[in-house]
mmCIF file with all atom_site columns, C-alpha atoms in Angstrom:
data_model
loop_
_atom_site.group_PDB
_atom_site.id
_atom_site.type_symbol
_atom_site.label_atom_id
_atom_site.label_alt_id
_atom_site.label_comp_id
_atom_site.label_asym_id
_atom_site.label_entity_id
_atom_site.label_seq_id
_atom_site.pdbx_PDB_ins_code
_atom_site.Cartn_x
_atom_site.Cartn_y
_atom_site.Cartn_z
_atom_site.occupancy
_atom_site.B_iso_or_equiv
_atom_site.pdbx_formal_charge
_atom_site.auth_seq_id
_atom_site.auth_comp_id
_atom_site.auth_asym_id
_atom_site.auth_atom_id
_atom_site.pdbx_PDB_model_num
ATOM 1   C CA . LYS A 1 1   ? 111.605 84.496  103.597 1.00 50.00 ? 1   LYS A CA 1
ATOM 2   C CA . ASP A 1 2   ? 112.366 87.946  102.366 1.00 49.00 ? 2   ASP A CA 1
ATOM 3   C CA . MET A 1 3   ? 110.376 87.432  99.178  1.00 54.00 ? 3   MET A CA 1
ATOM 4   C CA . ARG A 1 4   ? 107.429 86.290  101.293 1.00 56.00 ? 4   ARG A CA 1
ATOM 5   C CA . ASN A 1 5   ? 107.465 89.499  103.303 1.00 57.00 ? 5   ASN A CA 1
ATOM 6   C CA . ILE A 1 6   ? 107.563 91.670  100.150 1.00 57.00 ? 6   ILE A CA 1
ATOM 7   C CA . ASN A 1 7   ? 104.826 89.442  98.515  1.00 58.00 ? 7   ASN A CA 1
ATOM 8   C CA . SER A 1 8   ? 102.711 89.878  101.636 1.00 62.00 ? 8   SER A CA 1
ATOM 9   C CA . ILE A 1 9   ? 102.889 93.643  101.355 1.00 60.00 ? 9   ILE A CA 1
ATOM 10  C CA . VAL A 1 10  ? 101.982 93.574  97.613  1.00 62.00 ? 10  VAL A CA 1
ATOM 11  C CA . ILE A 1 11  ? 99.159  91.009  98.239  1.00 58.00 ? 11  ILE A CA 1
ATOM 12  C CA . PHE A 1 12  ? 97.801  93.222  101.080 1.00 57.00 ? 12  PHE A CA 1
ATOM 13  C CA . TYR A 1 13  ? 97.567  96.215  98.736  1.00 56.00 ? 13  TYR A CA 1
ATOM 14  C CA . VAL A 1 14  ? 96.109  94.213  95.788  1.00 56.00 ? 14  VAL A CA 1
ATOM 15  C CA . ILE A 1 15  ? 93.358  92.654  97.822  1.00 52.00 ? 15  ILE A CA 1
ATOM 16  C CA . PHE A 1 16  ? 92.010  95.993  98.882  1.00 50.00 ? 16  PHE A CA 1
ATOM 17  C CA . PHE A 1 17  ? 92.533  97.662  95.571  1.00 51.00 ? 17  PHE A CA 1
ATOM 18  C CA . PHE A 1 18  ? 89.983  95.383  93.906  1.00 50.00 ? 18  PHE A CA 1
ATOM 19  C CA . GLN A 1 19  ? 87.424  95.859  96.631  1.00 47.00 ? 19  GLN A CA 1
ATOM 20  C CA . ALA A 1 20  ? 86.858  99.463  95.664  1.00 46.00 ? 20  ALA A CA 1
ATOM 21  C CA . GLU A 1 21  ? 84.518  100.477 92.893  1.00 43.00 ? 21  GLU A CA 1
ATOM 22  C CA . ASP A 1 22  ? 84.714  104.232 93.235  1.00 43.00 ? 22  ASP A CA 1
ATOM 23  C CA . GLY A 1 23  ? 87.291  104.556 96.031  1.00 46.00 ? 23  GLY A CA 1
ATOM 24  C CA . ILE A 1 24  ? 84.822  105.207 98.865  1.00 46.00 ? 24  ILE A CA 1
ATOM 25  C CA . ARG A 1 25  ? 83.407  101.745 99.430  1.00 48.00 ? 25  ARG A CA 1
ATOM 26  C CA . TYR A 1 26  ? 83.814  100.273 102.876 1.00 47.00 ? 26  TYR A CA 1
ATOM 27  C CA . SER A 1 27  ? 85.697  96.979  103.272 1.00 48.00 ? 27  SER A CA 1
ATOM 28  C CA . PRO A 1 28  ? 83.367  94.197  104.491 1.00 49.00 ? 28  PRO A CA 1
ATOM 29  C CA . VAL A 1 29  ? 86.251  92.759  106.458 1.00 48.00 ? 29  VAL A CA 1
ATOM 30  C CA . THR A 1 30  ? 87.357  95.722  108.447 1.00 48.00 ? 30  THR A CA 1
ATOM 31  C CA . GLY A 1 31  ? 84.575  98.264  108.136 1.00 46.00 ? 31  GLY A CA 1
ATOM 32  C CA . VAL A 1 32  ? 87.244  100.858 107.084 1.00 49.00 ? 32  VAL A CA 1
ATOM 33  C CA . GLN A 1 33  ? 87.140  103.062 104.018 1.00 60.00 ? 33  GLN A CA 1
ATOM 34  C CA . THR A 1 34  ? 89.101  101.236 101.343 1.00 60.00 ? 34  THR A CA 1
ATOM 35  C CA . CYS A 1 35  ? 90.948  104.407 100.399 1.00 67.00 ? 35  CYS A CA 1
ATOM 36  C CA . ALA A 1 36  ? 92.275  104.650 103.865 1.00 70.00 ? 36  ALA A CA 1
ATOM 37  C CA . LEU A 1 37  ? 93.907  101.243 103.937 1.00 74.00 ? 37  LEU A CA 1
ATOM 38  C CA . PRO A 1 38  ? 97.162  102.246 102.334 1.00 80.00 ? 38  PRO A CA 1
ATOM 39  C CA . ILE A 1 39  ? 97.525  104.995 104.970 1.00 81.00 ? 39  ILE A CA 1
ATOM 40  C CA . TYR A 1 40  ? 96.964  102.427 107.778 1.00 80.00 ? 40  TYR A CA 1
ATOM 41  C CA . ALA A 1 41  ? 99.429  99.953  106.166 1.00 84.00 ? 41  ALA A CA 1
ATOM 42  C CA . THR A 1 42  ? 102.233 102.437 105.532 1.00 88.00 ? 42  THR A CA 1
ATOM 43  C CA . PRO A 1 43  ? 103.849 102.214 109.087 1.00 89.00 ? 43  PRO A CA 1
ATOM 44  C CA . LEU A 1 44  ? 103.715 98.446  108.788 1.00 88.00 ? 44  LEU A CA 1
ATOM 45  C CA . VAL A 1 45  ? 105.331 98.544  105.380 1.00 89.00 ? 45  VAL A CA 1
ATOM 46  C CA . PHE A 1 46  ? 108.292 100.565 106.749 1.00 90.00 ? 46  PHE A CA 1
ATOM 47  C CA . ALA A 1 47  ? 108.653 98.134  109.685 1.00 89.00 ? 47  ALA A CA 1
ATOM 48  C CA . VAL A 1 48  ? 108.471 95.033  107.573 1.00 88.00 ? 48  VAL A CA 1
ATOM 49  C CA . ILE A 1 49  ? 111.055 96.332  105.094 1.00 90.00 ? 49  ILE A CA 1
ATOM 50  C CA . GLY A 1 50  ? 113.372 97.365  107.916 1.00 87.00 ? 50  GLY A CA 1
ATOM 51  C CA . GLU A 1 51  ? 112.949 93.992  109.729 1.00 87.00 ? 51  GLU A CA 1
ATOM 52  C CA . THR A 1 52  ? 113.603 92.083  106.503 1.00 87.00 ? 52  THR A CA 1
ATOM 53  C CA . ILE A 1 53  ? 116.971 93.712  105.965 1.00 87.00 ? 53  ILE A CA 1
ATOM 54  C CA . THR A 1 54  ? 117.846 93.453  109.667 1.00 85.00 ? 54  THR A CA 1
ATOM 55  C CA . GLU A 1 55  ? 117.043 89.743  109.745 1.00 85.00 ? 55  GLU A CA 1
ATOM 56  C CA . LYS A 1 56  ? 119.063 89.173  106.680 1.00 85.00 ? 56  LYS A CA 1
ATOM 57  C CA . SER A 1 57  ? 122.046 90.678  108.506 1.00 84.00 ? 57  SER A CA 1
ATOM 58  C CA . GLY A 1 58  ? 121.656 88.187  111.302 1.00 83.00 ? 58  GLY A CA 1
ATOM 59  C CA . VAL A 1 59  ? 119.925 90.261  113.925 1.00 83.00 ? 59  VAL A CA 1
ATOM 60  C CA . VAL A 1 60  ? 116.410 89.409  115.199 1.00 85.00 ? 60  VAL A CA 1
ATOM 61  C CA . ASN A 1 61  ? 114.654 92.568  116.343 1.00 85.00 ? 61  ASN A CA 1
ATOM 62  C CA . LEU A 1 62  ? 111.657 91.611  118.392 1.00 88.00 ? 62  LEU A CA 1
ATOM 63  C CA . SER A 1 63  ? 111.140 95.084  119.709 1.00 90.00 ? 63  SER A CA 1
ATOM 64  C CA . LEU A 1 64  ? 109.368 96.281  116.622 1.00 89.00 ? 64  LEU A CA 1
ATOM 65  C CA . ASP A 1 65  ? 106.004 96.733  118.399 1.00 90.00 ? 65  ASP A CA 1
ATOM 66  C CA . GLY A 1 66  ? 107.427 98.829  121.131 1.00 93.00 ? 66  GLY A CA 1
ATOM 67  C CA . SER A 1 67  ? 109.660 100.702 118.781 1.00 93.00 ? 67  SER A CA 1
ATOM 68  C CA . MET A 1 68  ? 106.720 101.643 116.562 1.00 93.00 ? 68  MET A CA 1
ATOM 69  C CA . LEU A 1 69  ? 104.676 102.812 119.567 1.00 93.00 ? 69  LEU A CA 1
ATOM 70  C CA . LEU A 1 70  ? 107.403 104.907 121.032 1.00 95.00 ? 70  LEU A CA 1
ATOM 71  C CA . SER A 1 71  ? 108.435 106.504 117.726 1.00 95.00 ? 71  SER A CA 1
ATOM 72  C CA . ALA A 1 72  ? 104.824 107.224 116.871 1.00 93.00 ? 72  ALA A CA 1
ATOM 73  C CA . MET A 1 73  ? 104.279 108.824 120.273 1.00 95.00 ? 73  MET A CA 1
ATOM 74  C CA . THR A 1 74  ? 107.472 110.860 119.910 1.00 95.00 ? 74  THR A CA 1
ATOM 75  C CA . GLY A 1 75  ? 106.718 111.880 116.363 1.00 94.00 ? 75  GLY A CA 1
ATOM 76  C CA . PHE A 1 76  ? 103.190 113.016 117.319 1.00 94.00 ? 76  PHE A CA 1
ATOM 77  C CA . ALA A 1 77  ? 104.427 114.814 120.428 1.00 95.00 ? 77  ALA A CA 1
ATOM 78  C CA . VAL A 1 78  ? 107.077 116.704 118.469 1.00 95.00 ? 78  VAL A CA 1
ATOM 79  C CA . SER A 1 79  ? 104.629 117.540 115.668 1.00 94.00 ? 79  SER A CA 1
ATOM 80  C CA . PHE A 1 80  ? 101.990 118.675 118.088 1.00 94.00 ? 80  PHE A CA 1
ATOM 81  C CA . THR A 1 81  ? 104.293 120.887 120.143 1.00 95.00 ? 81  THR A CA 1
ATOM 82  C CA . THR A 1 82  ? 106.138 122.386 117.154 1.00 95.00 ? 82  THR A CA 1
ATOM 83  C CA . GLY A 1 83  ? 103.428 122.290 114.482 1.00 92.00 ? 83  GLY A CA 1
ATOM 84  C CA . ASN A 1 84  ? 105.912 120.834 112.078 1.00 93.00 ? 84  ASN A CA 1
ATOM 85  C CA . VAL A 1 85  ? 105.214 117.400 110.646 1.00 93.00 ? 85  VAL A CA 1
ATOM 86  C CA . VAL A 1 86  ? 108.767 117.024 109.229 1.00 93.00 ? 86  VAL A CA 1
ATOM 87  C CA . LEU A 1 87  ? 110.266 117.462 112.684 1.00 96.00 ? 87  LEU A CA 1
ATOM 88  C CA . GLY A 1 88  ? 107.907 114.864 114.019 1.00 94.00 ? 88  GLY A CA 1
ATOM 89  C CA . LEU A 1 89  ? 108.920 112.326 111.337 1.00 93.00 ? 89  LEU A CA 1
ATOM 90  C CA . VAL A 1 90  ? 112.609 112.976 112.025 1.00 96.00 ? 90  VAL A CA 1
ATOM 91  C CA . ALA A 1 91  ? 112.128 112.612 115.790 1.00 96.00 ? 91  ALA A CA 1
ATOM 92  C CA . GLY A 1 92  ? 110.187 109.307 115.350 1.00 94.00 ? 92  GLY A CA 1
ATOM 93  C CA . GLY A 1 93  ? 112.845 107.986 112.979 1.00 93.00 ? 93  GLY A CA 1
ATOM 94  C CA . LEU A 1 94  ? 115.642 108.848 115.425 1.00 96.00 ? 94  LEU A CA 1
ATOM 95  C CA . ILE A 1 95  ? 113.908 107.118 118.285 1.00 95.00 ? 95  ILE A CA 1
ATOM 96  C CA . SER A 1 96  ? 113.249 104.038 116.294 1.00 92.00 ? 96  SER A CA 1
ATOM 97  C CA . SER A 1 97  ? 116.726 103.859 114.875 1.00 91.00 ? 97  SER A CA 1
ATOM 98  C CA . ASN A 1 98  ? 118.188 104.318 118.304 1.00 94.00 ? 98  ASN A CA 1
ATOM 99  C CA . LEU A 1 99  ? 116.179 101.344 119.620 1.00 93.00 ? 99  LEU A CA 1
ATOM 100 C CA . ALA A 1 100 ? 117.367 99.319  116.707 1.00 89.00 ? 100 ALA A CA 1
ATOM 101 C CA . LEU A 1 101 ? 120.923 100.346 117.436 1.00 91.00 ? 101 LEU A CA 1
ATOM 102 C CA . ILE A 1 102 ? 120.528 99.101  121.038 1.00 93.00 ? 102 ILE A CA 1
ATOM 103 C CA . VAL A 1 103 ? 119.292 95.792  119.770 1.00 91.00 ? 103 VAL A CA 1
ATOM 104 C CA . ALA A 1 104 ? 122.200 95.424  117.312 1.00 87.00 ? 104 ALA A CA 1
ATOM 105 C CA . PHE A 1 105 ? 124.790 96.602  119.837 1.00 92.00 ? 105 PHE A CA 1
ATOM 106 C CA . SER A 1 106 ? 123.546 94.306  122.576 1.00 92.00 ? 106 SER A CA 1
ATOM 107 C CA . SER A 1 107 ? 123.319 91.246  120.408 1.00 87.00 ? 107 SER A CA 1
ATOM 108 C CA . ILE A 1 108 ? 126.467 91.713  118.282 1.00 87.00 ? 108 ILE A CA 1
ATOM 109 C CA . ARG A 1 109 ? 128.965 93.489  120.561 1.00 91.00 ? 109 ARG A CA 1
ATOM 110 C CA . LEU A 1 110 ? 127.764 92.369  123.983 1.00 93.00 ? 110 LEU A CA 1
ATOM 111 C CA . ARG A 1 111 ? 126.573 88.928  122.780 1.00 91.00 ? 111 ARG A CA 1
ATOM 112 C CA . LEU A 1 112 ? 123.377 89.032  124.666 1.00 92.00 ? 112 LEU A CA 1
ATOM 113 C CA . ASN A 1 113 ? 120.409 86.985  123.783 1.00 92.00 ? 113 ASN A CA 1
ATOM 114 C CA . GLN A 1 114 ? 118.497 88.632  121.010 1.00 90.00 ? 114 GLN A CA 1
ATOM 115 C CA . ILE A 1 115 ? 115.180 87.268  122.120 1.00 91.00 ? 115 ILE A CA 1
ATOM 116 C CA . ALA A 1 116 ? 115.553 88.588  125.690 1.00 93.00 ? 116 ALA A CA 1
ATOM 117 C CA . VAL A 1 117 ? 116.762 92.019  124.586 1.00 93.00 ? 117 VAL A CA 1
ATOM 118 C CA . GLY A 1 118 ? 113.835 92.359  122.136 1.00 92.00 ? 118 GLY A CA 1
ATOM 119 C CA . ILE A 1 119 ? 111.230 91.402  124.700 1.00 93.00 ? 119 ILE A CA 1
ATOM 120 C CA . VAL A 1 120 ? 112.698 93.753  127.318 1.00 94.00 ? 120 VAL A CA 1
ATOM 121 C CA . LEU A 1 121 ? 112.887 96.604  124.857 1.00 94.00 ? 121 LEU A CA 1
ATOM 122 C CA . THR A 1 122 ? 109.351 95.925  123.645 1.00 94.00 ? 122 THR A CA 1
ATOM 123 C CA . LEU A 1 123 ? 107.989 96.091  127.210 1.00 95.00 ? 123 LEU A CA 1
ATOM 124 C CA . LEU A 1 124 ? 110.033 99.190  128.040 1.00 95.00 ? 124 LEU A CA 1
ATOM 125 C CA . ALA A 1 125 ? 109.112 101.151 124.921 1.00 95.00 ? 125 ALA A CA 1
ATOM 126 C CA . THR A 1 126 ? 105.412 100.176 125.093 1.00 94.00 ? 126 THR A CA 1
ATOM 127 C CA . LYS A 1 127 ? 105.117 101.306 128.710 1.00 95.00 ? 127 LYS A CA 1
ATOM 128 C CA . LEU A 1 128 ? 107.278 104.346 128.106 1.00 95.00 ? 128 LEU A CA 1
ATOM 129 C CA . SER A 1 129 ? 105.125 105.450 125.200 1.00 94.00 ? 129 SER A CA 1
ATOM 130 C CA . ALA A 1 130 ? 102.002 105.014 127.299 1.00 93.00 ? 130 ALA A CA 1
ATOM 131 C CA . PHE A 1 131 ? 103.470 106.991 130.202 1.00 95.00 ? 131 PHE A CA 1
ATOM 132 C CA . LEU A 1 132 ? 105.030 109.819 128.197 1.00 94.00 ? 132 LEU A CA 1
ATOM 133 C CA . GLY A 1 133 ? 102.121 110.085 125.821 1.00 93.00 ? 133 GLY A CA 1
ATOM 134 C CA . GLN A 1 134 ? 99.320  110.630 128.342 1.00 92.00 ? 134 GLN A CA 1
ATOM 135 C CA . ASP A 1 135 ? 99.279  114.398 127.706 1.00 91.00 ? 135 ASP A CA 1
ATOM 136 C CA . PHE A 1 136 ? 98.740  113.849 123.993 1.00 91.00 ? 136 PHE A CA 1
ATOM 137 C CA . VAL A 1 137 ? 95.709  111.449 124.047 1.00 88.00 ? 137 VAL A CA 1
ATOM 138 C CA . ARG A 1 138 ? 92.734  112.430 121.935 1.00 88.00 ? 138 ARG A CA 1
ATOM 139 C CA . LYS A 1 139 ? 94.329  115.717 120.748 1.00 89.00 ? 139 LYS A CA 1
ATOM 140 C CA . PRO A 1 140 ? 94.185  116.589 117.069 1.00 87.00 ? 140 PRO A CA 1
ATOM 141 C CA . GLY A 1 141 ? 97.551  117.322 115.598 1.00 85.00 ? 141 GLY A CA 1
ATOM 142 C CA . PRO A 1 142 ? 99.109  118.252 112.277 1.00 88.00 ? 142 PRO A CA 1
ATOM 143 C CA . SER A 1 143 ? 99.068  115.636 109.512 1.00 85.00 ? 143 SER A CA 1
ATOM 144 C CA . VAL A 1 144 ? 100.822 114.977 106.303 1.00 86.00 ? 144 VAL A CA 1
ATOM 145 C CA . GLN A 1 145 ? 98.763  116.530 103.397 1.00 84.00 ? 145 GLN A CA 1
ATOM 146 C CA . ASP A 1 146 ? 97.337  114.458 100.641 1.00 84.00 ? 146 ASP A CA 1
ATOM 147 C CA . VAL A 1 147 ? 98.766  114.874 97.166  1.00 85.00 ? 147 VAL A CA 1
ATOM 148 C CA . HIS A 1 148 ? 96.391  113.983 94.336  1.00 85.00 ? 148 HIS A CA 1
ATOM 149 C CA . ILE A 1 149 ? 98.038  112.906 91.010  1.00 86.00 ? 149 ILE A CA 1
ATOM 150 C CA . PRO A 1 150 ? 95.765  114.425 88.372  1.00 85.00 ? 150 PRO A CA 1
ATOM 151 C CA . LEU A 1 151 ? 95.292  111.798 85.673  1.00 85.00 ? 151 LEU A CA 1
ATOM 152 C CA . LEU A 1 152 ? 96.102  108.699 87.578  1.00 83.00 ? 152 LEU A CA 1
ATOM 153 C CA . GLY A 1 153 ? 93.756  109.652 90.457  1.00 78.00 ? 153 GLY A CA 1
ATOM 154 C CA . ASP A 1 154 ? 90.815  109.568 88.090  1.00 79.00 ? 154 ASP A CA 1
ATOM 155 C CA . ILE A 1 155 ? 91.191  105.867 87.127  1.00 81.00 ? 155 ILE A CA 1
ATOM 156 C CA . PRO A 1 156 ? 88.058  104.073 88.281  1.00 76.00 ? 156 PRO A CA 1
ATOM 157 C CA . GLY A 1 157 ? 88.546  101.694 91.147  1.00 70.00 ? 157 GLY A CA 1
ATOM 158 C CA . ILE A 1 158 ? 92.247  101.996 91.888  1.00 75.00 ? 158 ILE A CA 1
ATOM 159 C CA . GLY A 1 159 ? 92.778  105.691 91.128  1.00 78.00 ? 159 GLY A CA 1
ATOM 160 C CA . PRO A 1 160 ? 91.464  106.983 94.462  1.00 75.00 ? 160 PRO A CA 1
ATOM 161 C CA . ILE A 1 161 ? 93.169  104.249 96.433  1.00 76.00 ? 161 ILE A CA 1
ATOM 162 C CA . LEU A 1 162 ? 96.656  104.403 94.838  1.00 80.00 ? 162 LEU A CA 1
ATOM 163 C CA . PHE A 1 163 ? 96.915  108.059 93.696  1.00 82.00 ? 163 PHE A CA 1
ATOM 164 C CA . GLN A 1 164 ? 95.143  110.187 96.167  1.00 81.00 ? 164 GLN A CA 1
ATOM 165 C CA . GLN A 1 165 ? 97.260  109.594 99.174  1.00 86.00 ? 165 GLN A CA 1
ATOM 166 C CA . ASN A 1 166 ? 99.890  111.458 101.226 1.00 87.00 ? 166 ASN A CA 1
ATOM 167 C CA . LEU A 1 167 ? 103.563 111.547 100.488 1.00 90.00 ? 167 LEU A CA 1
ATOM 168 C CA . LEU A 1 168 ? 104.419 108.845 102.982 1.00 91.00 ? 168 LEU A CA 1
ATOM 169 C CA . VAL A 1 169 ? 102.228 106.355 101.214 1.00 90.00 ? 169 VAL A CA 1
ATOM 170 C CA . TYR A 1 170 ? 103.877 107.198 97.881  1.00 91.00 ? 170 TYR A CA 1
ATOM 171 C CA . PHE A 1 171 ? 107.288 106.866 99.549  1.00 92.00 ? 171 PHE A CA 1
ATOM 172 C CA . SER A 1 172 ? 106.202 103.355 100.834 1.00 91.00 ? 172 SER A CA 1
ATOM 173 C CA . TYR A 1 173 ? 105.412 102.377 97.209  1.00 90.00 ? 173 TYR A CA 1
ATOM 174 C CA . ILE A 1 174 ? 108.859 103.485 96.039  1.00 93.00 ? 174 ILE A CA 1
ATOM 175 C CA . LEU A 1 175 ? 110.543 101.864 99.063  1.00 93.00 ? 175 LEU A CA 1
ATOM 176 C CA . ILE A 1 176 ? 109.053 98.490  98.272  1.00 91.00 ? 176 ILE A CA 1
ATOM 177 C CA . GLY A 1 177 ? 110.626 98.634  94.809  1.00 91.00 ? 177 GLY A CA 1
ATOM 178 C CA . ILE A 1 178 ? 113.970 99.917  96.043  1.00 94.00 ? 178 ILE A CA 1
ATOM 179 C CA . SER A 1 179 ? 114.252 97.342  98.845  1.00 92.00 ? 179 SER A CA 1
ATOM 180 C CA . PHE A 1 180 ? 113.292 94.481  96.347  1.00 90.00 ? 180 PHE A CA 1
ATOM 181 C CA . TRP A 1 181 ? 116.000 95.718  93.948  1.00 92.00 ? 181 TRP A CA 1
ATOM 182 C CA . PHE A 1 182 ? 118.490 96.196  96.828  1.00 92.00 ? 182 PHE A CA 1
ATOM 183 C CA . ILE A 1 183 ? 117.996 92.687  98.244  1.00 89.00 ? 183 ILE A CA 1
ATOM 184 C CA . PHE A 1 184 ? 117.955 90.711  94.995  1.00 88.00 ? 184 PHE A CA 1
ATOM 185 C CA . TYR A 1 185 ? 119.993 92.734  92.460  1.00 91.00 ? 185 TYR A CA 1
ATOM 186 C CA . THR A 1 186 ? 122.872 94.458  94.283  1.00 92.00 ? 186 THR A CA 1
ATOM 187 C CA . ARG A 1 187 ? 126.137 93.140  95.603  1.00 92.00 ? 187 ARG A CA 1
ATOM 188 C CA . HIS A 1 188 ? 125.388 94.237  99.243  1.00 91.00 ? 188 HIS A CA 1
ATOM 189 C CA . GLY A 1 189 ? 121.923 92.586  99.014  1.00 88.00 ? 189 GLY A CA 1
ATOM 190 C CA . LEU A 1 190 ? 123.297 89.405  97.631  1.00 87.00 ? 190 LEU A CA 1
ATOM 191 C CA . ASN A 1 191 ? 125.974 89.450  100.440 1.00 89.00 ? 191 ASN A CA 1
ATOM 192 C CA . LEU A 1 192 ? 123.114 89.770  102.990 1.00 84.00 ? 192 LEU A CA 1
ATOM 193 C CA . GLN A 1 193 ? 121.422 86.781  101.561 1.00 80.00 ? 193 GLN A CA 1
ATOM 194 C CA . SER A 1 194 ? 124.564 84.621  101.759 1.00 75.00 ? 194 SER A CA 1
#
C-alpha cells in the first residue's frame, strides 16, 4: 500500500511532465498551466507522505482534509499579518501536527474509534477554517519565491516544470526520496512495516 502511494505521486508528476513542450502549454485535462501542477500537488505530496507513515504505525488519520484546510488558513493568516512566509509555514505545520497529535492520542491512549475521531476533527477543522478565515478571503499575500536552477531549467519540456519552481516543490522532490528510503531501507521503516 505504501509503495502504491509513492508510485501515485511519481506517476502524477510524470504524466504532466510529458504534456509540456515548452513549459507553458495548458493541460487538456485541467486547463491549468502545466508548469503550475507541481505547485498545486506539493501540499498533497506532504499529506500523502505523512499519512503513509501514520498508517504504517497503526493510526488511521481521516482528518487530513480538515487539517490541510485549517493549517493552510493559519499559515496564510500568519504570513499575511506578519509579512513573513517562514512564520506562516511554521504556524501551519504546528496546527497540522497538533491535529495529528489529537488523533494519535485519542486513538492510542484513550482508545477511541479512529474513524469517529477523524470525522469529527475533519468537520471541526473545516468549519473552523471557514469561520476564522473570513477576514482573509480574496486578499493577496506573500508567497514563496521561485528558484530557477540555471542549466537544468533550460532542458526542453521538463526543465521549466521541474527546475523553475519554489523551494517547497524542491523539498517535496527530496522528501519523496527520503520517505521511500526511510520506509524500505531503514530499521525504523522496516519496523513500521512489520
